[in-house]
């Protein structure tokens, strides 16, 4: 019973955070590992769990979605799907030991983006040209296919560097991009038998509820307070994973 409560809570919180800022995997990944799922499979399963939340959030923001003019919709979708697919393949070939050793560094990377991303965006002087924009979006989606943690803020930073400034539009793009790359990544994970299906149903339901509620609340929540909470959570999670070998 305790396992179910942990996983339901992590799914709901993960869906909610992904809708408003990102960082949902900071909670689904440790929760799945806590109940005994191997690291690589926990990452793949957590990503699958959050997919419906991304879709629900994208639907909530559907009227705000405008593809960046530097790339357009068709080119953006192609880069998102290709990047997510490559990242998922890299996860499958990495193996549990290699992936587990990378987890705290990946969490720190994502946490750094949470902390510094908005400042970097604010300091940009000009929107990136098409080639650089495409490379940055592709790289972010490779990262998302490999490790979903912090994907939201990474994508927000990418769209900011492309010259976008309207937060509702950027959030809509973030959610549709996350949904697309996560969909292709989950298909790759499933083909490699890397998903623990036993836990996915109930966690998906919780993530859908959290994702829709988070999208509805995003206009009213204090982004500063939320960002501080996610950064603090990331630091704690990274420290816990660094300490894990010594346990």
Coordinates of N, CA and C in Angstrom, one line a residue:
X1 N 0.8 -1.2 0.0 CA 0.0 0.0 0.0 C 0.9 1.3 0.0
X2 N 1.9 1.2 0.8 CA 2.8 2.4 0.9 C 3.5 2.7 -0.5
X3 N 3.8 1.6 -1.2 CA 4.4 1.8 -2.6 C 3.5 2.5 -3.5
X4 N 2.2 2.1 -3.4 CA 1.2 2.7 -4.3 C 1.0 4.2 -4.0
X5 N 1.0 4.5 -2.7 CA 0.8 5.9 -2.3 C 2.0 6.8 -2.7
X6 N 3.2 6.2 -2.6 CA 4.4 6.9 -3.0 C 4.4 7.2 -4.5
X7 N 4.0 6.2 -5.3 CA 4.0 6.3 -6.8 C 2.9 7.2 -7.2
X8 N 1.7 7.2 -6.6 CA 0.6 8.1 -7.0 C 1.0 9.5 -6.7
X9 N 1.6 9.8 -5.5 CA 2.0 11.1 -5.2 C 3.0 11.7 -6.1
X10 N 4.0 10.8 -6.5 CA 5.1 11.2 -7.4 C 4.6 11.5 -8.8
X11 N 3.6 10.7 -9.2 CA 3.0 10.9 -10.6 C 2.2 12.2 -10.6
X12 N 1.4 12.5 -9.6 CA 0.7 13.7 -9.5 C 1.6 14.9 -9.5
X13 N 2.6 14.9 -8.6 CA 3.5 16.0 -8.5 C 4.3 16.2 -9.7
X14 N 4.7 15.1 -10.3 CA 5.5 15.1 -11.6 C 4.7 15.8 -12.7
X15 N 3.5 15.4 -12.9 CA 2.6 16.0 -13.9 C 2.4 17.4 -13.7
X16 N 2.1 17.8 -12.4 CA 1.9 19.2 -12.1 C 3.1 20.1 -12.4
X17 N 4.3 19.7 -11.9 CA 5.5 20.5 -12.1 C 5.8 20.6 -13.6
X18 N 5.7 19.5 -14.3 CA 6.0 19.5 -15.7 C 5.1 20.5 -16.5
X19 N 3.9 20.7 -16.0 CA 3.0 21.6 -16.7 C 3.4 23.1 -16.5
X20 N 3.9 23.4 -15.3 CA 4.2 24.8 -15.0 C 5.6 25.2 -15.1
X21 N 6.6 24.3 -15.0 CA 8.0 24.7 -15.1 C 8.9 23.5 -15.6
X22 N 8.6 22.3 -15.2 CA 9.4 21.2 -15.5 C 10.0 20.6 -14.2
X23 N 10.7 19.5 -14.3 CA 11.3 18.9 -13.1 C 10.5 17.7 -12.6
X24 N 9.5 17.3 -13.3 CA 8.7 16.2 -12.7 C 9.4 14.9 -12.5
X25 N 10.4 14.6 -13.4 CA 11.2 13.4 -13.2 C 12.1 13.4 -12.0
X26 N 12.3 14.6 -11.4 CA 13.0 14.6 -10.1 C 12.3 13.8 -9.0
X27 N 11.0 13.6 -9.2 CA 10.2 12.9 -8.2 C 9.8 11.5 -8.7
X28 N 9.5 11.3 -10.0 CA 9.1 10.0 -10.5 C 10.2 9.0 -10.5
X29 N 11.4 9.5 -10.9 CA 12.6 8.6 -11.0 C 13.0 8.0 -9.6
X30 N 13.2 8.9 -8.6 CA 13.5 8.3 -7.2 C 12.4 7.4 -6.7
X31 N 11.2 7.8 -6.9 CA 10.0 7.1 -6.4 C 10.0 5.6 -6.9
X32 N 10.2 5.5 -8.2 CA 10.3 4.2 -8.9 C 11.5 3.4 -8.4
X33 N 12.6 4.0 -8.2 CA 13.8 3.3 -7.7 C 13.6 2.9 -6.3
X34 N 12.8 3.7 -5.5 CA 12.6 3.4 -4.1 C 11.7 2.1 -4.0
X35 N 10.9 1.8 -5.0 CA 10.0 0.6 -4.9 C 10.7 -0.6 -5.6
X36 N 12.0 -0.4 -6.0 CA 12.7 -1.5 -6.5 C 12.9 -1.6 -8.0
X37 N 12.5 -0.6 -8.8 CA 12.7 -0.6 -10.3 C 14.2 -0.2 -10.6
X38 N 14.9 -1.0 -11.4 CA 16.3 -0.7 -11.8 C 16.4 0.7 -12.4
X39 N 17.5 1.4 -12.2 CA 17.6 2.8 -12.7 C 17.2 3.1 -14.1
X40 N 17.7 2.4 -15.1 CA 17.4 2.7 -16.5 C 15.9 2.5 -16.7
X41 N 15.4 1.4 -16.2 CA 14.0 1.1 -16.4 C 13.1 2.1 -15.6
X42 N 13.6 2.6 -14.5 CA 12.8 3.6 -13.7 C 12.8 4.9 -14.5
X43 N 13.8 5.3 -15.2 CA 13.8 6.5 -16.0 C 12.9 6.3 -17.1
X44 N 12.9 5.2 -17.8 CA 12.0 5.0 -19.0 C 10.6 4.9 -18.5
X45 N 10.3 4.2 -17.4 CA 8.9 4.1 -16.9 C 8.4 5.5 -16.5
X46 N 9.2 6.3 -15.8 CA 8.8 7.6 -15.3 C 8.5 8.5 -16.5
X47 N 9.3 8.3 -17.6 CA 9.0 9.1 -18.8 C 7.7 8.7 -19.4
X48 N 7.4 7.4 -19.5 CA 6.1 7.0 -20.0 C 5.0 7.5 -19.1
X49 N 5.2 7.5 -17.8 CA 4.1 7.9 -16.9 C 3.8 9.4 -17.1
X50 N 4.7 10.2 -17.5 CA 4.5 11.6 -17.6 C 4.0 12.0 -19.0
X51 N 4.0 11.1 -19.9 CA 3.5 11.4 -21.3 C 2.0 11.9 -21.3
X52 N 1.1 11.2 -20.6 CA -0.3 11.8 -20.6 C -0.4 13.2 -20.0
X53 N 0.4 13.4 -19.0 CA 0.5 14.8 -18.4 C 0.9 15.8 -19.4
X54 N 1.9 15.5 -20.2 CA 2.4 16.4 -21.3 C 1.2 16.7 -22.2
X55 N 0.5 15.6 -22.6 CA -0.6 15.8 -23.6 C -1.7 16.6 -23.0
X56 N -2.0 16.3 -21.8 CA -3.1 17.1 -21.1 C -2.7 18.6 -21.0
X57 N -1.5 18.9 -20.7 CA -1.0 20.2 -20.6 C -1.0 20.9 -21.9
X58 N -0.5 20.2 -22.9 CA -0.5 20.8 -24.3 C -1.9 21.1 -24.8
X59 N -2.8 20.3 -24.4 CA -4.2 20.5 -24.8 C -4.7 21.8 -24.1
X60 N -4.3 21.9 -22.8 CA -4.8 23.1 -22.1 C -4.2 24.4 -22.7
X61 N -3.0 24.3 -23.2 CA -2.3 25.5 -23.8 C -2.5 25.6 -25.3
X62 N -3.4 24.8 -25.9 CA -3.5 24.7 -27.4 C -3.7 26.0 -28.1
X63 N -4.5 26.9 -27.5 CA -4.7 28.2 -28.1 C -3.5 29.1 -28.1
X64 N -2.5 28.8 -27.3 CA -1.4 29.7 -27.2 C -0.2 29.2 -28.0
X65 N -0.3 28.0 -28.7 CA 0.8 27.4 -29.4 C 1.1 28.2 -30.7
X66 N 2.3 28.7 -30.8 CA 2.8 29.3 -32.1 C 4.2 28.8 -32.3
X67 N 4.5 28.1 -33.4 CA 5.8 27.6 -33.7 C 6.8 28.7 -34.0
X68 N 8.0 28.6 -33.5 CA 9.0 29.6 -33.7 C 9.2 29.9 -35.2
X69 N 9.2 31.2 -35.6 CA 9.3 31.6 -37.0 C 10.6 31.2 -37.6
X70 N 11.7 31.0 -36.8 CA 13.0 30.6 -37.3 C 13.0 29.2 -37.9
X71 N 12.1 28.3 -37.4 CA 12.1 27.0 -37.9 C 10.8 26.6 -38.5
X72 N 9.7 27.1 -38.0 CA 8.4 26.6 -38.6 C 8.0 25.3 -37.9
X73 N 6.7 25.0 -38.1 CA 6.2 23.8 -37.5 C 6.7 22.5 -38.0
X74 N 6.8 22.3 -39.3 CA 7.2 21.0 -39.9 C 8.7 20.7 -39.5
X75 N 9.5 21.7 -39.6 CA 11.0 21.5 -39.3 C 11.1 21.2 -37.8
X76 N 10.4 22.0 -37.0 CA 10.5 21.8 -35.5 C 10.1 20.4 -35.1
X77 N 8.9 19.9 -35.6 CA 8.4 18.6 -35.3 C 9.4 17.5 -35.7
X78 N 10.0 17.7 -36.9 CA 11.0 16.7 -37.3 C 12.2 16.6 -36.4
X79 N 12.7 17.8 -36.0 CA 13.8 17.8 -35.1 C 13.5 17.2 -33.7
X80 N 12.3 17.5 -33.2 CA 11.9 17.1 -31.9 C 11.8 15.5 -31.9
X81 N 11.2 15.0 -32.9 CA 11.0 13.5 -33.0 C 12.4 12.8 -33.2
X82 N 13.2 13.4 -34.1 CA 14.5 12.8 -34.3 C 15.4 12.8 -33.0
X83 N 15.4 13.9 -32.3 CA 16.1 14.1 -31.1 C 15.7 13.1 -30.0
X84 N 14.3 13.1 -29.8 CA 13.8 12.2 -28.8 C 14.1 10.7 -29.1
X85 N 14.0 10.3 -30.4 CA 14.4 9.0 -30.7 C 15.8 8.6 -30.5
X86 N 16.7 9.5 -30.9 CA 18.2 9.3 -30.6 C 18.5 9.2 -29.1
X87 N 17.9 10.1 -28.3 CA 18.1 10.1 -26.9 C 17.7 8.8 -26.3
X88 N 16.5 8.3 -26.7 CA 16.0 7.0 -26.2 C 16.9 5.9 -26.5
X89 N 17.4 5.8 -27.7 CA 18.3 4.8 -28.1 C 19.6 4.8 -27.3
X90 N 20.1 6.0 -27.1 CA 21.3 6.1 -26.2 C 21.0 5.6 -24.8
X91 N 19.8 5.9 -24.3 CA 19.5 5.3 -23.0 C 19.6 3.8 -23.0
X92 N 18.9 3.2 -24.0 CA 18.9 1.7 -24.0 C 20.3 1.1 -24.1
X93 N 21.2 1.7 -24.8 CA 22.5 1.1 -25.0 C 23.4 1.5 -23.8
X94 N 23.0 2.4 -23.0 CA 23.9 2.8 -21.9 C 24.1 1.8 -20.8
X95 N 23.0 1.1 -20.5 CA 23.0 0.1 -19.4 C 22.8 0.7 -18.1
X96 N 22.3 -0.1 -17.1 CA 22.0 0.4 -15.8 C 23.1 1.0 -15.0
X97 N 24.3 0.4 -15.0 CA 25.4 0.9 -14.2 C 25.8 2.3 -14.7
X98 N 26.0 2.4 -16.0 CA 26.4 3.7 -16.6 C 25.4 4.8 -16.4
X99 N 24.1 4.4 -16.6 CA 23.1 5.4 -16.4 C 23.0 5.9 -14.9
X100 N 23.1 4.9 -14.0 CA 23.0 5.3 -12.6 C 24.1 6.2 -12.2
X101 N 25.3 6.0 -12.7 CA 26.4 6.9 -12.4 C 26.2 8.3 -13.0
X102 N 25.4 8.4 -14.0 CA 25.1 9.7 -14.6 C 24.0 10.5 -13.9
X103 N 23.1 9.8 -13.2 CA 21.9 10.4 -12.7 C 22.2 11.7 -11.9
X104 N 23.1 11.7 -10.9 CA 23.3 12.9 -10.1 C 23.8 14.1 -11.0
X105 N 24.7 13.8 -12.0 CA 25.2 14.8 -12.8 C 24.1 15.4 -13.7
X106 N 23.2 14.5 -14.2 CA 22.1 14.9 -15.0 C 21.2 15.8 -14.2
X107 N 20.9 15.4 -13.0 CA 20.0 16.2 -12.1 C 20.7 17.6 -11.9
X108 N 22.0 17.6 -11.6 CA 22.7 18.9 -11.4 C 22.6 19.8 -12.6
X109 N 22.8 19.2 -13.8 CA 22.7 19.9 -15.0 C 21.3 20.6 -15.2
X110 N 20.3 19.7 -15.0 CA 18.9 20.2 -15.1 C 18.6 21.3 -14.0
X111 N 19.1 21.1 -12.8 CA 18.9 22.1 -11.8 C 19.6 23.4 -12.1
X112 N 20.8 23.3 -12.7 CA 21.5 24.5 -13.1 C 20.7 25.3 -14.1
X113 N 20.1 24.6 -15.1 CA 19.2 25.3 -16.0 C 18.1 26.0 -15.3
X114 N 17.5 25.3 -14.3 CA 16.4 25.9 -13.6 C 16.8 27.2 -12.9
X115 N 18.1 27.2 -12.4 CA 18.5 28.4 -11.7 C 19.0 29.5 -12.6
X116 N 19.7 29.1 -13.7 CA 20.4 30.1 -14.5 C 19.7 30.4 -15.8
X117 N 18.8 29.5 -16.3 CA 18.2 29.6 -17.6 C 17.5 31.0 -17.8
X118 N 16.6 31.4 -16.9 CA 16.0 32.7 -17.1 C 16.9 33.9 -17.3
X119 N 18.0 33.9 -16.5 CA 19.0 35.0 -16.6 C 19.7 34.9 -18.0
X120 N 20.0 33.7 -18.4 CA 20.7 33.6 -19.7 C 19.8 34.1 -20.9
X121 N 18.5 33.7 -20.8 CA 17.5 34.2 -21.8 C 17.4 35.7 -21.8
X122 N 17.4 36.3 -20.6 CA 17.2 37.7 -20.4 C 18.4 38.5 -21.0
X123 N 19.6 37.9 -21.0 CA 20.8 38.6 -21.5 C 21.0 38.4 -23.0
X124 N 20.2 37.6 -23.6 CA 20.4 37.4 -25.1 C 20.2 38.7 -25.8
X125 N 21.0 38.9 -26.8 CA 20.9 40.2 -27.6 C 20.0 40.0 -28.8
X126 N 20.2 38.9 -29.5 CA 19.4 38.6 -30.7 C 19.0 37.2 -30.7
X127 N 17.9 36.9 -31.5 CA 17.5 35.5 -31.7 C 18.5 34.8 -32.5
X128 N 18.7 33.5 -32.2 CA 19.6 32.7 -32.9 C 19.2 32.5 -34.3
X129 N 20.1 32.3 -35.3 CA 19.8 32.0 -36.7 C 19.2 30.6 -36.8
X130 N 18.7 30.3 -37.9 CA 17.9 29.0 -38.1 C 18.8 27.8 -37.8
X131 N 20.0 27.7 -38.3 CA 20.9 26.5 -38.1 C 21.2 26.3 -36.6
X132 N 21.5 27.4 -35.9 CA 21.8 27.3 -34.5 C 20.6 26.9 -33.7
X133 N 19.4 27.5 -34.1 CA 18.2 27.2 -33.4 C 17.8 25.7 -33.6
X134 N 18.0 25.2 -34.8 CA 17.7 23.8 -35.0 C 18.6 22.9 -34.2
X135 N 19.9 23.2 -34.2 CA 20.9 22.4 -33.5 C 20.6 22.4 -32.0
X136 N 20.2 23.6 -31.4 CA 19.9 23.7 -30.0 C 18.6 22.9 -29.7
X137 N 17.6 23.0 -30.5 CA 16.3 22.2 -30.3 C 16.6 20.7 -30.4
X138 N 17.3 20.3 -31.4 CA 17.7 18.9 -31.5 C 18.4 18.4 -30.3
X139 N 19.4 19.1 -29.9 CA 20.2 18.7 -28.7 C 19.4 18.6 -27.4
X140 N 18.5 19.6 -27.3 CA 17.6 19.5 -26.1 C 16.7 18.3 -26.1
X141 N 16.2 17.9 -27.3 CA 15.4 16.7 -27.4 C 16.1 15.4 -27.3
X142 N 17.4 15.4 -27.7 CA 18.2 14.2 -27.4 C 18.3 14.0 -25.9
X143 N 18.6 15.1 -25.2 CA 18.7 15.1 -23.8 C 17.4 14.6 -23.2
X144 N 16.2 15.1 -23.7 CA 14.9 14.7 -23.2 C 14.6 13.3 -23.4
X145 N 15.1 12.7 -24.5 CA 14.8 11.3 -24.8 C 15.7 10.4 -23.9
X146 N 16.9 10.9 -23.5 CA 17.8 10.2 -22.7 C 17.4 10.3 -21.2
X147 N 17.1 11.5 -20.8 CA 16.8 11.8 -19.4 C 15.8 12.9 -19.3
X148 N 14.6 12.6 -18.8 CA 13.5 13.6 -18.9 C 13.6 14.7 -17.9
X149 N 14.4 14.5 -16.9 CA 14.5 15.5 -15.8 C 14.9 16.9 -16.2
X150 N 14.1 17.9 -15.9 CA 14.5 19.3 -16.2 C 14.2 19.6 -17.7
X151 N 13.6 18.7 -18.4 CA 13.4 19.0 -19.8 C 12.6 20.3 -20.1
X152 N 11.6 20.6 -19.2 CA 10.8 21.7 -19.4 C 11.6 23.0 -19.5
X153 N 12.5 23.2 -18.5 CA 13.2 24.5 -18.4 C 14.2 24.5 -19.5
X154 N 14.8 23.4 -19.9 CA 15.7 23.4 -21.0 C 15.0 23.8 -22.3
X155 N 13.8 23.3 -22.6 CA 13.1 23.7 -23.8 C 12.7 25.2 -23.7
X156 N 12.3 25.6 -22.5 CA 11.9 27.1 -22.4 C 13.1 27.9 -22.7
X157 N 14.3 27.5 -22.3 CA 15.5 28.3 -22.6 C 15.8 28.3 -24.1
X158 N 15.6 27.1 -24.7 CA 15.8 27.0 -26.2 C 14.9 28.0 -26.9
X159 N 13.6 28.0 -26.5 CA 12.7 28.8 -27.2 C 13.0 30.3 -26.9
X160 N 13.5 30.6 -25.7 CA 13.9 32.0 -25.4 C 15.0 32.4 -26.3
X161 N 16.0 31.5 -26.5 CA 17.2 31.9 -27.4 C 16.7 32.1 -28.8
X162 N 15.6 31.5 -29.2 CA 15.1 31.7 -30.6 C 14.4 33.0 -30.7
X163 N 14.3 33.8 -29.6 CA 13.7 35.1 -29.7 C 12.3 35.2 -29.2
X164 N 11.7 34.1 -28.7 CA 10.3 34.1 -28.2 C 10.3 34.8 -26.8
X165 N 9.2 35.5 -26.5 CA 9.2 36.2 -25.2 C 7.8 36.0 -24.5
X166 N 6.8 35.6 -25.2 CA 5.5 35.4 -24.6 C 5.5 34.0 -23.8
X167 N 5.3 34.1 -22.5 CA 5.5 32.9 -21.7 C 4.4 31.9 -21.9
X168 N 3.1 32.3 -22.2 CA 2.1 31.3 -22.5 C 2.4 30.6 -23.8
X169 N 2.9 31.3 -24.8 CA 3.2 30.6 -26.0 C 4.4 29.6 -25.8
X170 N 5.4 30.1 -25.1 CA 6.6 29.2 -24.8 C 6.2 28.0 -24.0
X171 N 5.3 28.2 -23.0 CA 4.8 27.0 -22.3 C 4.0 26.0 -23.1
X172 N 3.2 26.6 -24.0 CA 2.5 25.7 -25.0 C 3.4 24.9 -25.8
X173 N 4.4 25.6 -26.4 CA 5.4 24.9 -27.2 C 6.2 23.9 -26.4
X174 N 6.6 24.2 -25.2 CA 7.3 23.3 -24.3 C 6.5 22.0 -24.1
X175 N 5.2 22.2 -23.9 CA 4.4 21.0 -23.6 C 4.2 20.1 -24.8
X176 N 3.9 20.8 -26.0 CA 3.7 20.0 -27.2 C 5.0 19.3 -27.6
X177 N 6.2 20.0 -27.5 CA 7.5 19.4 -27.8 C 7.8 18.2 -26.9
X178 N 7.5 18.4 -25.6 CA 7.7 17.4 -24.6 C 6.8 16.2 -24.9
X179 N 5.6 16.4 -25.3 CA 4.7 15.3 -25.6 C 5.2 14.5 -26.8
X180 N 5.6 15.2 -27.9 CA 6.1 14.6 -29.1 C 7.3 13.7 -28.9
X181 N 8.3 14.4 -28.2 CA 9.6 13.6 -28.0 C 9.4 12.5 -27.0
X182 N 8.6 12.7 -26.0 CA 8.3 11.6 -25.1 C 7.6 10.5 -25.7
X183 N 6.6 10.8 -26.6 CA 5.9 9.7 -27.3 C 6.9 8.8 -28.1
X184 N 7.8 9.4 -28.9 CA 8.7 8.6 -29.7 C 9.7 7.9 -28.8
X185 N 10.1 8.5 -27.7 CA 11.0 7.9 -26.8 C 10.4 6.7 -26.1
X186 N 9.1 6.8 -25.7 CA 8.4 5.7 -25.1 C 8.2 4.5 -26.0
X187 N 8.0 4.8 -27.3 CA 7.9 3.7 -28.3 C 9.2 3.0 -28.4
X188 N 10.3 3.7 -28.3 CA 11.7 3.1 -28.4 C 11.9 2.3 -27.1
X189 N 11.5 2.9 -25.9 CA 11.7 2.2 -24.7 C 10.9 0.9 -24.7
X190 N 9.7 0.9 -25.2 CA 8.8 -0.2 -25.2 C 9.4 -1.3 -26.1
X191 N 9.9 -0.9 -27.2 CA 10.5 -1.9 -28.1 C 11.7 -2.6 -27.5
X192 N 12.4 -1.9 -26.5 CA 13.5 -2.5 -25.8 C 13.2 -3.1 -24.5
X193 N 11.9 -3.3 -24.2 CA 11.4 -3.9 -23.0 C 11.9 -3.1 -21.7
X194 N 12.0 -1.8 -21.8 CA 12.6 -1.0 -20.7 C 11.6 -0.3 -19.8
X195 N 10.3 -0.7 -20.0 CA 9.2 -0.1 -19.2 C 8.6 -1.1 -18.2
X196 N 8.5 -0.7 -17.0 CA 7.9 -1.5 -16.0 C 6.4 -1.2 -16.0
X197 N 5.6 -2.0 -16.7 CA 4.2 -1.7 -17.0 C 3.3 -1.8 -15.7
X198 N 3.8 -2.5 -14.7 CA 3.0 -2.8 -13.5 C 2.5 -1.5 -12.9
X199 N 3.4 -0.5 -12.9 CA 3.1 0.8 -12.1 C 2.5 1.9 -13.0
X200 N 2.6 1.7 -14.3 CA 2.3 2.8 -15.2 C 0.9 3.3 -15.2
X201 N -0.1 2.4 -15.1 CA -1.5 2.9 -15.2 C -1.9 3.9 -14.1
X202 N -1.7 3.5 -12.8 CA -2.1 4.4 -11.8 C -1.3 5.7 -11.7
X203 N 0.0 5.6 -12.1 CA 0.9 6.8 -12.1 C 0.5 7.7 -13.3
X204 N 0.1 7.1 -14.4 CA -0.4 7.9 -15.5 C -1.6 8.7 -15.2
X205 N -2.6 8.0 -14.5 CA -3.8 8.7 -14.1 C -3.5 9.9 -13.2
X206 N -2.5 9.7 -12.2 CA -2.1 10.8 -11.3 C -1.4 11.9 -12.1
X207 N -0.6 11.6 -13.1 CA 0.1 12.6 -13.9 C -0.8 13.4 -14.7
X208 N -1.9 12.7 -15.3 CA -2.9 13.5 -16.1 C -3.6 14.5 -15.2
X209 N -4.0 14.1 -14.0 CA -4.6 15.0 -13.1 C -3.7 16.2 -12.7
X210 N -2.5 15.8 -12.4 CA -1.5 16.9 -12.0 C -1.2 17.8 -13.2
X211 N -1.0 17.2 -14.4 CA -0.7 18.0 -15.6 C -1.8 19.0 -15.9
X212 N -3.0 18.6 -15.9 CA -4.1 19.5 -16.2 C -4.3 20.6 -15.2
X213 N -4.2 20.2 -13.9 CA -4.3 21.1 -12.8 C -3.2 22.1 -12.8
X214 N -2.0 21.6 -13.1 CA -0.8 22.5 -13.2 C -1.0 23.5 -14.3
X215 N -1.4 23.1 -15.4 CA -1.6 24.0 -16.6 C -2.7 25.1 -16.2
X216 N -3.7 24.7 -15.5 CA -4.8 25.6 -15.1 C -4.3 26.6 -14.1
X217 N -3.4 26.2 -13.2 CA -2.8 27.0 -12.1 C -1.7 27.9 -12.6
X218 N -1.1 27.6 -13.7 CA 0.2 28.2 -14.1 C 0.1 29.7 -14.2
X219 N -1.1 30.2 -14.5 CA -1.2 31.7 -14.6 C -1.3 32.3 -13.2
X220 N -1.5 31.5 -12.1 CA -1.7 32.1 -10.8 C -0.5 31.8 -9.8
X221 N 0.2 30.7 -10.1 CA 1.3 30.3 -9.2 C 2.5 31.3 -9.2
X222 N 3.1 31.5 -8.1 CA 4.3 32.3 -8.0 C 5.5 31.5 -8.7
X223 N 5.9 32.0 -9.9 CA 7.0 31.3 -10.6 C 8.3 31.3 -9.8
X224 N 8.6 32.4 -9.1 CA 9.8 32.5 -8.3 C 9.8 31.4 -7.2
X225 N 8.7 31.3 -6.4 CA 8.6 30.4 -5.3 C 8.7 28.9 -5.9
X226 N 8.0 28.7 -7.0 CA 8.0 27.4 -7.6 C 9.4 27.0 -8.1
X227 N 10.1 28.0 -8.7 CA 11.5 27.7 -9.2 C 12.4 27.4 -8.0
X228 N 12.3 28.1 -6.9 CA 13.1 27.9 -5.7 C 12.9 26.5 -5.2
X229 N 11.6 26.1 -5.1 CA 11.3 24.7 -4.7 C 11.9 23.7 -5.5
X230 N 11.8 23.8 -6.9 CA 12.4 22.8 -7.8 C 13.9 22.8 -7.7
X231 N 14.5 23.9 -7.6 CA 16.0 24.0 -7.5 C 16.4 23.3 -6.2
X232 N 15.8 23.6 -5.1 CA 16.1 23.0 -3.8 C 15.9 21.4 -3.9
X233 N 14.8 21.0 -4.6 CA 14.5 19.6 -4.7 C 15.6 18.9 -5.6
X234 N 16.1 19.6 -6.6 CA 17.1 19.1 -7.5 C 18.4 18.9 -6.7
X235 N 18.8 19.9 -5.9 CA 20.0 19.8 -5.2 C 20.0 18.6 -4.2
X236 N 18.8 18.5 -3.5 CA 18.6 17.4 -2.5 C 18.7 16.0 -3.2
X237 N 18.0 15.9 -4.4 CA 18.0 14.6 -5.1 C 19.4 14.3 -5.6
X238 N 20.1 15.3 -6.1 CA 21.5 15.0 -6.6 C 22.4 14.6 -5.5
X239 N 22.3 15.3 -4.3 CA 23.1 14.9 -3.2 C 22.8 13.5 -2.7
X240 N 21.5 13.1 -2.8 CA 21.1 11.7 -2.4 C 21.7 10.7 -3.3
X241 N 21.7 11.0 -4.6 CA 22.3 10.0 -5.5 C 23.8 10.0 -5.5
X242 N 24.4 11.1 -5.2 CA 25.9 11.1 -5.0 C 26.2 10.2 -3.8
X243 N 25.4 10.3 -2.7 CA 25.7 9.6 -1.5 C 25.3 8.1 -1.6
X244 N 24.5 7.7 -2.6 CA 23.9 6.4 -2.7 C 25.0 5.3 -2.7
X245 N 26.1 5.4 -3.4 CA 27.1 4.3 -3.4 C 27.7 4.0 -2.0
X246 N 27.7 5.0 -1.2 CA 28.3 4.8 0.1 C 27.3 4.2 1.1
X247 N 26.0 4.1 0.7 CA 25.0 3.6 1.6 C 25.1 2.1 1.8

